[in-house]
Amino acid sequence: MLNRLGALLLLVPAALTFAANPAPRAQELFVPYWTSETGWETELRLKNNLASEPLTVTPLLRSASGQEVSLTRVIIPANGSVSVLVNQDLMERSPAVFGQPGSYGSVALRYTSVSAMNLDATAIVSLHGRPIAFPVRANPSRQVAEKTPRSGGSLEGVWRRGDAGLNDFLVISNSSDRNVSGSLLLFDADGAKWAEPIALGPQQTERLAMSGLLQKAALSGAYGGISIQLPPAIVNAIHFTYDESGKFSESLEMFNHDTNVSPRGSPGNDAAQITLRAPMLALRNPDPVLGLPSGTVLHPTILVRNTTSRRTSFSLVLDWRGPSGQGRVTFPVMNLAPFATEQLPIEAQQQSGIPGDAHWALVSLTGTAAPDDLIAIASSRDSTGRAGIEAKFVGDTSGHSAGGEWPADANHNTIAAITNIGTKPAEALLTLHYDSGKQKFELQRTIAPGDQMWVNLAQLIRQRIPDRNGSTLPVDVSAVTYDLRDLTQGGHGLIASALVVNSTYGFLASPEIAKCCSTESPGWSPNFFDLLIGASDPGAIYGTDSCNGELVDISGDFSNWWSGNTAVATVASRQVHGVAAGSTYAYASGYIYMWNGAGCSLEPAQFQAPVTVKPTVTISGSTYLAMLNSGATGGGNTTTLTAAGNPSGGTYSWSAVSGQGNITISSAGSQTATIQAAAVGTYTVQVTYSVNNQQGTATTVGRVQQPGSLAVISDDTTTYNCALAGYPYFTQERDIQYQVLDTSSPPAPVQAQQMSATETLNASINTCNSSWVPTVGAKTGTNGYFPAPDHIRDCSAKCLPADTSGNPTGSCQLVVSQTWEVNGYSVKSDTINFTCAGPPTGVP
């Protein structure tokens, strides 16, 4: 649903609206006119805007009465274009229809894609062998996009009385499968009205001669207004004139005045001021690049019409450019009565205030109105009417626009103006696609506000001008397709207008205007946030580009970012930060360009994404455990783990999430839990911390090991003074540092705390009459080390006397069996031999 500026914003949960990959669905573009009547031919130019996928399109011709004829299905490569020659296809498929009086109607282009804007289509209706042709742009059919097309609105245009022999037609087409009825209104220049009813059956087309209507209406004057009071959501119209003998033709644009569309004003501007711009109005002195005969003088003309029952005013600014430079002319504010039409004195102004060598002008028309309350058409023709250049007014922009085909061959050339209508410099990227869309040529320029970048396609090709990557267009390129991006963050200030020069008959076709690419399925990415206190996650607003189908970051279009509760989380552009445990929403609001059926309109949008901030919790303590043998006592087979939650005041819950059979947990509901070994293996313990209805978790991995052997860390021999034991001599002792190893292969250190190490000593020979006290229940450290080295020595009276150096002169023999147990598991057995002088042997 689209809303007017100043109305309620679109408030949509992002989880429901944001789709990274929208599903393809049935699409339909509608072309309001084709004909294959005698002498006439129609060409459908179809361009695939998708960046990476082909598009399959089925054209369906509808006769004036609404009957359908299916043409050959075409497959268009990504960024490529194809032409469908309607006459040729129709002659093969339905020869009875081809070339007959009344063989005209509308065209439906059907395809399956994520967006109707993935296809760009134009029908070129031309009179064979004559300089007479009319481009007819396609627009999305609302009856496919909407189950119930919106009612209200009208189609608005202008008429001007031509010379005798001028053919002037108004074509009205119904794209829907239901009857529509309303009124056809004609106005003179002052707004005086004539009306008659009009009705169209399903898919019918009505072609009316304007000369007959004007005669019937008895309206005086040279120009006036047209209003077709039928819903523009499902009805389209074109207005064209031509003179076969004078080799003259002109398209008079019809505008969709959709009352459901919001104003195109700037964000927050409830007055809904609109500006219409014609980027390429040709002035009196033609640009030589057009190839017109020397001495040709053009007469620029602008008609402005008020389509409403309210009096309105507008201002006009003309920015001219030519060999002598560029400048600006500002016209006085002009007033328009209800439904009135005014012809602006452009030529008179040029004669007095614009240099004679000025070739082009950017025309800006500003008024306080809703879209299409004011409409304008412009053209420049010589006195014969054969040399004619139409200038299209544009009222909408977007950050990305895509167009159809630009030709450049022996008889054609394309010149284009890329205009920055914004208030800050724009980084413009114009991409030209060729070789069936497989190759591209990229022109990047910085364009100042109000300035233009001009492109001459033939010049790019012939002069081998490189693009930003150093690439050049091949000399055999005869046509390109294009798209335009504003690379400036949040930039939407560029419009592209191109003019196709046709030298075959010495006439100029209507300008090619790129269609804006709107945003579809916009929303937060990610569409929810799950944070910890103190942590930040990136977040942005993304949408699908309606033309190329790519996902794009549109965060630059959103100026307001906020949190529903800053005590829980803070929100800034592209970032959400967790403050405290709880739940809230992240919000972003701004203005995005949405497709309204005829162009893009600036719409307010607001999106939200749920934010959950979880408390943090950490675990401290050793996770290494040792098994305690059955029947053993005093050995450590437990460890204590302590959790710390933030913020304080919450509750704790401990559980084993893996290796549940290897451990048991005591005090599982407290801040500190006791983990006891049950079986050898690894385990994972998780603590869940709950506060403010939110939960944070932490896990830690541990290991249960069974003591199996001892590793010797160090083995030193030192001198020991037996006088300390009451015997005045010196002996050599062994100092051995052990570390407990487990039963794995290869053995690994057991780093559990408080394992109990117990020694058993039994003498098999003891002539030394020695006695000793074995180690019992010594506690290992966290790395599995014995608390101290094992000191192995013996001091005995049997070793006395000692010499003057303290060396024993006596002798005795001591043989002792030594065993070690850790947590009740045997880990080492040795037989130690002692002598008076030492050191002991047999260990480690």
Short mmCIF file of C-alpha atoms in Angstrom, two decimals, residues 212-545:
data_model
loop_
_atom_site.label_atom_id
_atom_site.label_comp_id
_atom_site.label_asym_id
_atom_site.label_seq_id
_atom_site.Cartn_x
_atom_site.Cartn_y
_atom_site.Cartn_z
CA GLY A 212 -13.72 14.78 -35.71
CA LEU A 213 -13.85 15.12 -31.93
CA LEU A 214 -12.75 18.76 -32.05
CA GLN A 215 -15.32 19.51 -34.72
CA LYS A 216 -17.99 17.80 -32.63
CA ALA A 217 -16.92 19.68 -29.52
CA ALA A 218 -16.89 23.02 -31.37
CA LEU A 219 -13.90 24.15 -29.33
CA SER A 220 -12.01 27.17 -30.64
CA GLY A 221 -8.33 27.91 -30.41
CA ALA A 222 -5.09 26.24 -31.47
CA TYR A 223 -4.64 23.97 -28.48
CA GLY A 224 -6.30 22.65 -25.34
CA GLY A 225 -6.61 19.67 -23.04
CA ILE A 226 -7.73 16.03 -23.14
CA SER A 227 -9.00 14.09 -20.14
CA ILE A 228 -10.07 10.45 -20.30
CA GLN A 229 -12.03 9.70 -17.13
CA LEU A 230 -11.15 6.01 -16.93
CA PRO A 231 -8.94 4.37 -14.30
CA PRO A 232 -5.30 4.68 -15.48
CA ALA A 233 -4.50 1.54 -13.51
CA ILE A 234 -6.07 -0.56 -16.28
CA VAL A 235 -6.57 1.82 -19.24
CA ASN A 236 -3.81 3.27 -21.40
CA ALA A 237 -3.83 5.82 -24.19
CA ILE A 238 -1.54 7.29 -26.84
CA HIS A 239 -1.98 10.38 -28.98
CA PHE A 240 -0.12 10.81 -32.25
CA THR A 241 -0.27 12.97 -35.36
CA TYR A 242 1.27 12.61 -38.81
CA ASP A 243 1.18 14.04 -42.30
CA GLU A 244 2.22 11.64 -45.05
CA SER A 245 2.73 14.32 -47.68
CA GLY A 246 4.53 16.66 -45.34
CA LYS A 247 6.63 13.80 -43.90
CA PHE A 248 5.72 14.99 -40.44
CA SER A 249 4.93 13.00 -37.28
CA GLU A 250 4.69 13.71 -33.59
CA SER A 251 3.75 11.90 -30.39
CA LEU A 252 1.80 13.87 -27.81
CA GLU A 253 2.32 12.16 -24.48
CA MET A 254 -0.59 11.05 -22.35
CA PHE A 255 -0.09 11.11 -18.58
CA ASN A 256 -1.47 8.75 -15.93
CA HIS A 257 -3.12 10.99 -13.35
CA ASP A 258 -3.50 8.42 -10.59
CA THR A 259 -5.19 9.95 -7.55
CA ASN A 260 -3.92 7.07 -5.42
CA VAL A 261 -0.27 8.06 -5.97
CA SER A 262 1.46 10.19 -3.36
CA PRO A 263 3.03 13.54 -4.30
CA ARG A 264 6.58 13.52 -5.59
CA GLY A 265 7.68 16.27 -3.23
CA SER A 266 10.76 16.22 -1.11
CA PRO A 267 10.62 14.21 2.14
CA GLY A 268 8.45 15.95 4.68
CA ASN A 269 7.09 18.50 2.21
CA ASP A 270 3.32 18.36 2.71
CA ALA A 271 2.86 21.15 0.16
CA ALA A 272 3.79 18.58 -2.49
CA GLN A 273 5.84 20.83 -4.71
CA ILE A 274 6.72 19.05 -7.93
CA THR A 275 9.35 19.80 -10.54
CA LEU A 276 9.13 18.52 -14.10
CA ARG A 277 12.28 18.56 -16.19
CA ALA A 278 12.95 18.27 -19.91
CA PRO A 279 16.70 17.55 -20.13
CA MET A 280 17.07 17.93 -23.93
CA LEU A 281 15.04 20.78 -25.38
CA ALA A 282 16.58 21.71 -28.73
CA LEU A 283 16.88 25.48 -29.22
CA ARG A 284 16.76 27.58 -32.41
CA ASN A 285 20.26 26.73 -33.57
CA PRO A 286 20.48 22.92 -33.96
CA ASP A 287 23.47 21.01 -32.65
CA PRO A 288 25.65 19.91 -35.62
CA VAL A 289 25.64 16.38 -34.21
CA LEU A 290 21.99 16.12 -35.31
CA GLY A 291 23.03 16.32 -38.97
CA LEU A 292 20.24 18.71 -39.97
CA PRO A 293 20.66 20.75 -43.16
CA SER A 294 22.64 23.95 -42.81
CA GLY A 295 20.43 26.91 -42.03
CA THR A 296 17.74 24.89 -40.29
CA VAL A 297 16.00 26.96 -37.64
CA LEU A 298 14.01 25.21 -34.94
CA HIS A 299 11.05 26.65 -33.07
CA PRO A 300 10.94 25.28 -29.49
CA THR A 301 7.47 25.05 -28.04
CA ILE A 302 6.23 24.08 -24.56
CA LEU A 303 2.61 23.51 -23.66
CA VAL A 304 1.68 23.41 -19.96
CA ARG A 305 -1.71 22.28 -18.74
CA ASN A 306 -3.55 22.40 -15.41
CA THR A 307 -5.46 19.11 -15.13
CA THR A 308 -7.37 20.11 -11.98
CA SER A 309 -10.32 22.27 -11.01
CA ARG A 310 -8.03 24.47 -8.90
CA ARG A 311 -6.13 27.51 -10.08
CA THR A 312 -2.39 26.85 -9.94
CA SER A 313 0.87 28.68 -10.56
CA PHE A 314 4.26 27.55 -11.71
CA SER A 315 7.75 28.86 -12.41
CA LEU A 316 10.04 28.02 -15.30
CA VAL A 317 13.83 27.95 -15.44
CA LEU A 318 15.79 27.32 -18.64
CA ASP A 319 19.47 26.30 -18.36
CA TRP A 320 21.02 26.66 -21.82
CA ARG A 321 24.31 25.41 -23.18
CA GLY A 322 26.26 25.87 -26.41
CA PRO A 323 29.73 26.58 -27.83
CA SER A 324 29.91 29.94 -26.07
CA GLY A 325 29.20 28.40 -22.67
CA GLN A 326 26.11 27.97 -20.56
CA GLY A 327 23.73 30.08 -18.57
CA ARG A 328 20.28 30.38 -17.03
CA VAL A 329 17.08 32.23 -17.86
CA THR A 330 14.27 32.49 -15.28
CA PHE A 331 10.74 33.18 -16.48
CA PRO A 332 8.20 35.14 -14.43
CA VAL A 333 5.77 33.09 -12.33
CA MET A 334 2.81 32.03 -14.49
CA ASN A 335 -0.77 31.26 -13.48
CA LEU A 336 -3.14 28.71 -14.94
CA ALA A 337 -6.89 28.70 -14.55
CA PRO A 338 -8.65 25.38 -13.86
CA PHE A 339 -8.21 22.96 -16.77
CA ALA A 340 -6.43 25.68 -18.79
CA THR A 341 -3.51 25.15 -21.19
CA GLU A 342 -0.72 27.69 -21.85
CA GLN A 343 1.89 27.87 -24.60
CA LEU A 344 5.14 29.29 -23.17
CA PRO A 345 7.09 31.99 -25.05
CA ILE A 346 10.33 30.03 -25.27
CA GLU A 347 11.33 31.28 -28.73
CA ALA A 348 10.77 34.93 -27.83
CA GLN A 349 12.89 34.52 -24.73
CA GLN A 350 15.64 32.85 -26.74
CA GLN A 351 15.76 35.71 -29.19
CA SER A 352 16.28 38.22 -26.40
CA GLY A 353 18.13 36.46 -23.58
CA ILE A 354 19.91 33.39 -24.96
CA PRO A 355 22.94 33.43 -27.28
CA GLY A 356 22.20 32.47 -30.85
CA ASP A 357 24.68 29.58 -30.77
CA ALA A 358 23.00 27.88 -27.79
CA HIS A 359 21.97 24.38 -28.88
CA TRP A 360 20.22 22.80 -25.89
CA ALA A 361 18.32 23.66 -22.75
CA LEU A 362 17.41 21.88 -19.55
CA VAL A 363 13.89 23.06 -18.75
CA SER A 364 12.68 22.94 -15.14
CA LEU A 365 9.02 23.59 -14.41
CA THR A 366 8.08 23.85 -10.72
CA GLY A 367 4.62 24.12 -9.22
CA THR A 368 2.75 23.37 -6.02
CA ALA A 369 0.73 20.33 -7.04
CA ALA A 370 0.39 16.59 -6.86
CA PRO A 371 1.83 14.39 -9.63
CA ASP A 372 0.28 15.12 -13.02
CA ASP A 373 -1.81 18.01 -11.70
CA LEU A 374 0.54 19.88 -14.03
CA ILE A 375 1.59 18.27 -17.29
CA ALA A 376 3.85 19.56 -20.02
CA ILE A 377 4.94 18.56 -23.51
CA ALA A 378 7.76 20.09 -25.53
CA SER A 379 9.14 19.86 -29.04
CA SER A 380 11.29 21.79 -31.47
CA ARG A 381 10.49 21.81 -35.20
CA ASP A 382 11.49 23.68 -38.28
CA SER A 383 8.94 25.57 -40.37
CA THR A 384 8.25 22.52 -42.57
CA GLY A 385 7.60 20.27 -39.58
CA ARG A 386 9.91 17.58 -40.98
CA ALA A 387 12.85 18.26 -38.70
CA GLY A 388 11.40 17.64 -35.27
CA ILE A 389 12.87 16.91 -31.88
CA GLU A 390 10.58 15.98 -29.05
CA ALA A 391 11.63 16.64 -25.46
CA LYS A 392 10.03 14.59 -22.71
CA PHE A 393 9.37 16.02 -19.27
CA VAL A 394 10.38 13.76 -16.40
CA GLY A 395 8.98 14.05 -12.89
CA ASP A 396 10.52 11.13 -11.08
CA THR A 397 13.97 9.76 -10.38
CA SER A 398 15.56 6.82 -8.59
CA GLY A 399 18.99 5.60 -7.66
CA HIS A 400 18.87 3.17 -10.58
CA SER A 401 17.12 3.45 -13.92
CA ALA A 402 17.15 1.17 -16.94
CA GLY A 403 16.29 1.76 -20.56
CA GLY A 404 15.91 0.00 -23.84
CA GLU A 405 18.04 0.15 -26.95
CA TRP A 406 20.36 2.93 -28.18
CA PRO A 407 21.25 2.42 -31.88
CA ALA A 408 24.46 3.53 -33.58
CA ASP A 409 24.77 2.38 -37.18
CA ALA A 410 25.07 3.85 -40.66
CA ASN A 411 21.70 5.59 -40.41
CA HIS A 412 21.30 6.11 -36.68
CA ASN A 413 23.08 7.61 -33.72
CA THR A 414 22.13 8.20 -30.10
CA ILE A 415 23.00 11.23 -28.03
CA ALA A 416 22.10 11.27 -24.36
CA ALA A 417 22.09 13.72 -21.48
CA ILE A 418 22.61 12.42 -17.95
CA THR A 419 21.27 15.15 -15.66
CA ASN A 420 21.85 15.63 -11.96
CA ILE A 421 18.68 17.20 -10.58
CA GLY A 422 19.79 16.72 -6.97
CA THR A 423 21.30 19.18 -4.52
CA LYS A 424 24.68 17.50 -4.14
CA PRO A 425 27.26 16.07 -6.56
CA ALA A 426 26.25 12.72 -7.99
CA GLU A 427 28.58 9.89 -8.91
CA ALA A 428 26.99 8.66 -12.13
CA LEU A 429 27.69 5.22 -13.57
CA LEU A 430 26.30 4.69 -17.06
CA THR A 431 26.62 1.07 -18.20
CA LEU A 432 26.21 0.16 -21.85
CA HIS A 433 25.53 -3.52 -22.55
CA TYR A 434 26.37 -5.15 -25.89
CA ASP A 435 27.09 -8.54 -27.45
CA SER A 436 23.68 -9.84 -26.36
CA GLY A 437 24.25 -8.44 -22.88
CA LYS A 438 27.46 -10.41 -22.28
CA GLN A 439 29.80 -7.39 -22.45
CA LYS A 440 29.62 -3.98 -20.84
CA PHE A 441 31.13 -0.51 -21.17
CA GLU A 442 31.09 1.68 -18.05
CA LEU A 443 31.29 5.46 -17.98
CA GLN A 444 31.68 7.00 -14.53
CA ARG A 445 31.55 10.75 -13.95
CA THR A 446 30.93 13.13 -11.08
CA ILE A 447 28.10 15.47 -12.08
CA ALA A 448 27.56 18.71 -10.18
CA PRO A 449 24.02 19.70 -9.14
CA GLY A 450 22.10 21.00 -12.14
CA ASP A 451 24.82 19.89 -14.56
CA GLN A 452 24.75 17.24 -17.29
CA MET A 453 27.00 14.56 -18.74
CA TRP A 454 26.50 14.26 -22.50
CA VAL A 455 27.13 11.01 -24.35
CA ASN A 456 27.51 10.62 -28.11
CA LEU A 457 27.33 6.89 -28.81
CA ALA A 458 28.79 7.05 -32.32
CA GLN A 459 31.67 9.16 -31.00
CA LEU A 460 32.40 6.63 -28.26
CA ILE A 461 32.63 3.88 -30.87
CA ARG A 462 34.51 5.68 -33.64
CA GLN A 463 37.00 7.54 -31.46
CA ARG A 464 37.72 4.45 -29.33
CA ILE A 465 37.12 6.34 -26.10
CA PRO A 466 37.98 4.12 -23.10
CA ASP A 467 35.65 3.54 -20.17
CA ARG A 468 36.61 3.53 -16.50
CA ASN A 469 38.24 0.10 -16.91
CA GLY A 470 40.18 1.04 -20.02
CA SER A 471 37.85 -0.93 -22.31
CA THR A 472 36.52 0.40 -25.62
CA LEU A 473 33.39 -0.38 -27.60
CA PRO A 474 34.02 -2.59 -30.67
CA VAL A 475 33.73 -0.80 -33.99
CA ASP A 476 31.06 -3.24 -35.16
CA VAL A 477 28.65 -2.47 -32.31
CA SER A 478 25.38 -1.28 -33.82
CA ALA A 479 23.23 -0.99 -30.70
CA VAL A 480 23.52 -1.09 -26.92
CA THR A 481 21.16 -1.31 -23.98
CA TYR A 482 21.83 0.73 -20.89
CA ASP A 483 21.23 1.40 -17.24
CA LEU A 484 22.19 4.28 -14.98
CA ARG A 485 23.15 4.26 -11.30
CA ASP A 486 23.74 7.04 -8.82
CA LEU A 487 26.64 5.65 -6.78
CA THR A 488 26.33 8.42 -4.20
CA GLN A 489 25.19 7.09 -0.84
CA GLY A 490 21.42 7.63 -0.76
CA GLY A 491 21.61 9.35 -4.14
CA HIS A 492 18.50 9.59 -6.35
CA GLY A 493 19.30 12.64 -8.41
CA LEU A 494 19.98 11.33 -11.92
CA ILE A 495 17.76 11.14 -14.98
CA ALA A 496 18.81 9.81 -18.38
CA SER A 497 17.30 11.19 -21.57
CA ALA A 498 18.44 10.06 -25.00
CA LEU A 499 17.62 11.15 -28.53
CA VAL A 500 17.85 8.78 -31.48
CA VAL A 501 19.02 10.54 -34.64
CA ASN A 502 17.64 8.92 -37.80
CA SER A 503 19.34 10.18 -40.93
CA THR A 504 17.47 7.83 -43.30
CA TYR A 505 14.62 10.27 -43.83
CA GLY A 506 16.04 13.29 -42.06
CA PHE A 507 13.84 13.14 -38.99
CA LEU A 508 14.37 12.62 -35.28
CA ALA A 509 12.48 10.13 -33.16
CA SER A 510 11.05 10.82 -29.73
CA PRO A 511 13.44 10.72 -26.80
CA GLU A 512 14.21 7.50 -24.98
CA ILE A 513 13.76 7.98 -21.24
CA ALA A 514 15.08 5.37 -18.85
CA LYS A 515 12.48 3.99 -16.47
CA CYS A 516 13.16 4.29 -12.80
CA CYS A 517 13.90 1.09 -10.92
CA SER A 518 11.95 0.94 -7.71
CA THR A 519 12.59 -1.10 -4.58
CA GLU A 520 10.63 -4.28 -3.95
CA SER A 521 10.39 -6.38 -0.77
CA PRO A 522 12.33 -3.90 1.37
CA GLY A 523 13.17 -4.68 4.98
CA TRP A 524 15.82 -5.33 7.60
CA SER A 525 18.68 -7.72 7.00
CA PRO A 526 18.93 -9.67 9.17
CA ASN A 527 15.24 -9.67 9.98
CA PHE A 528 15.89 -10.25 13.68
CA PHE A 529 18.78 -9.59 16.09
CA ASP A 530 19.97 -11.96 18.81
CA LEU A 531 22.67 -10.17 20.81
CA LEU A 532 24.71 -10.50 23.95
CA ILE A 533 25.16 -7.61 26.33
CA GLY A 534 27.91 -5.35 25.03
CA ALA A 535 27.94 -6.94 21.59
CA SER A 536 27.07 -5.23 18.28
CA ASP A 537 25.75 -6.73 15.07
CA PRO A 538 25.58 -5.09 11.65
CA GLY A 539 22.10 -4.42 10.31
CA ALA A 540 20.91 -2.71 7.15
CA ILE A 541 17.81 -2.12 5.05
CA TYR A 542 17.88 -4.13 1.86
CA GLY A 543 15.51 -4.43 -1.06
CA THR A 544 15.31 -6.08 -4.44
CA ASP A 545 16.00 -3.86 -7.43
#
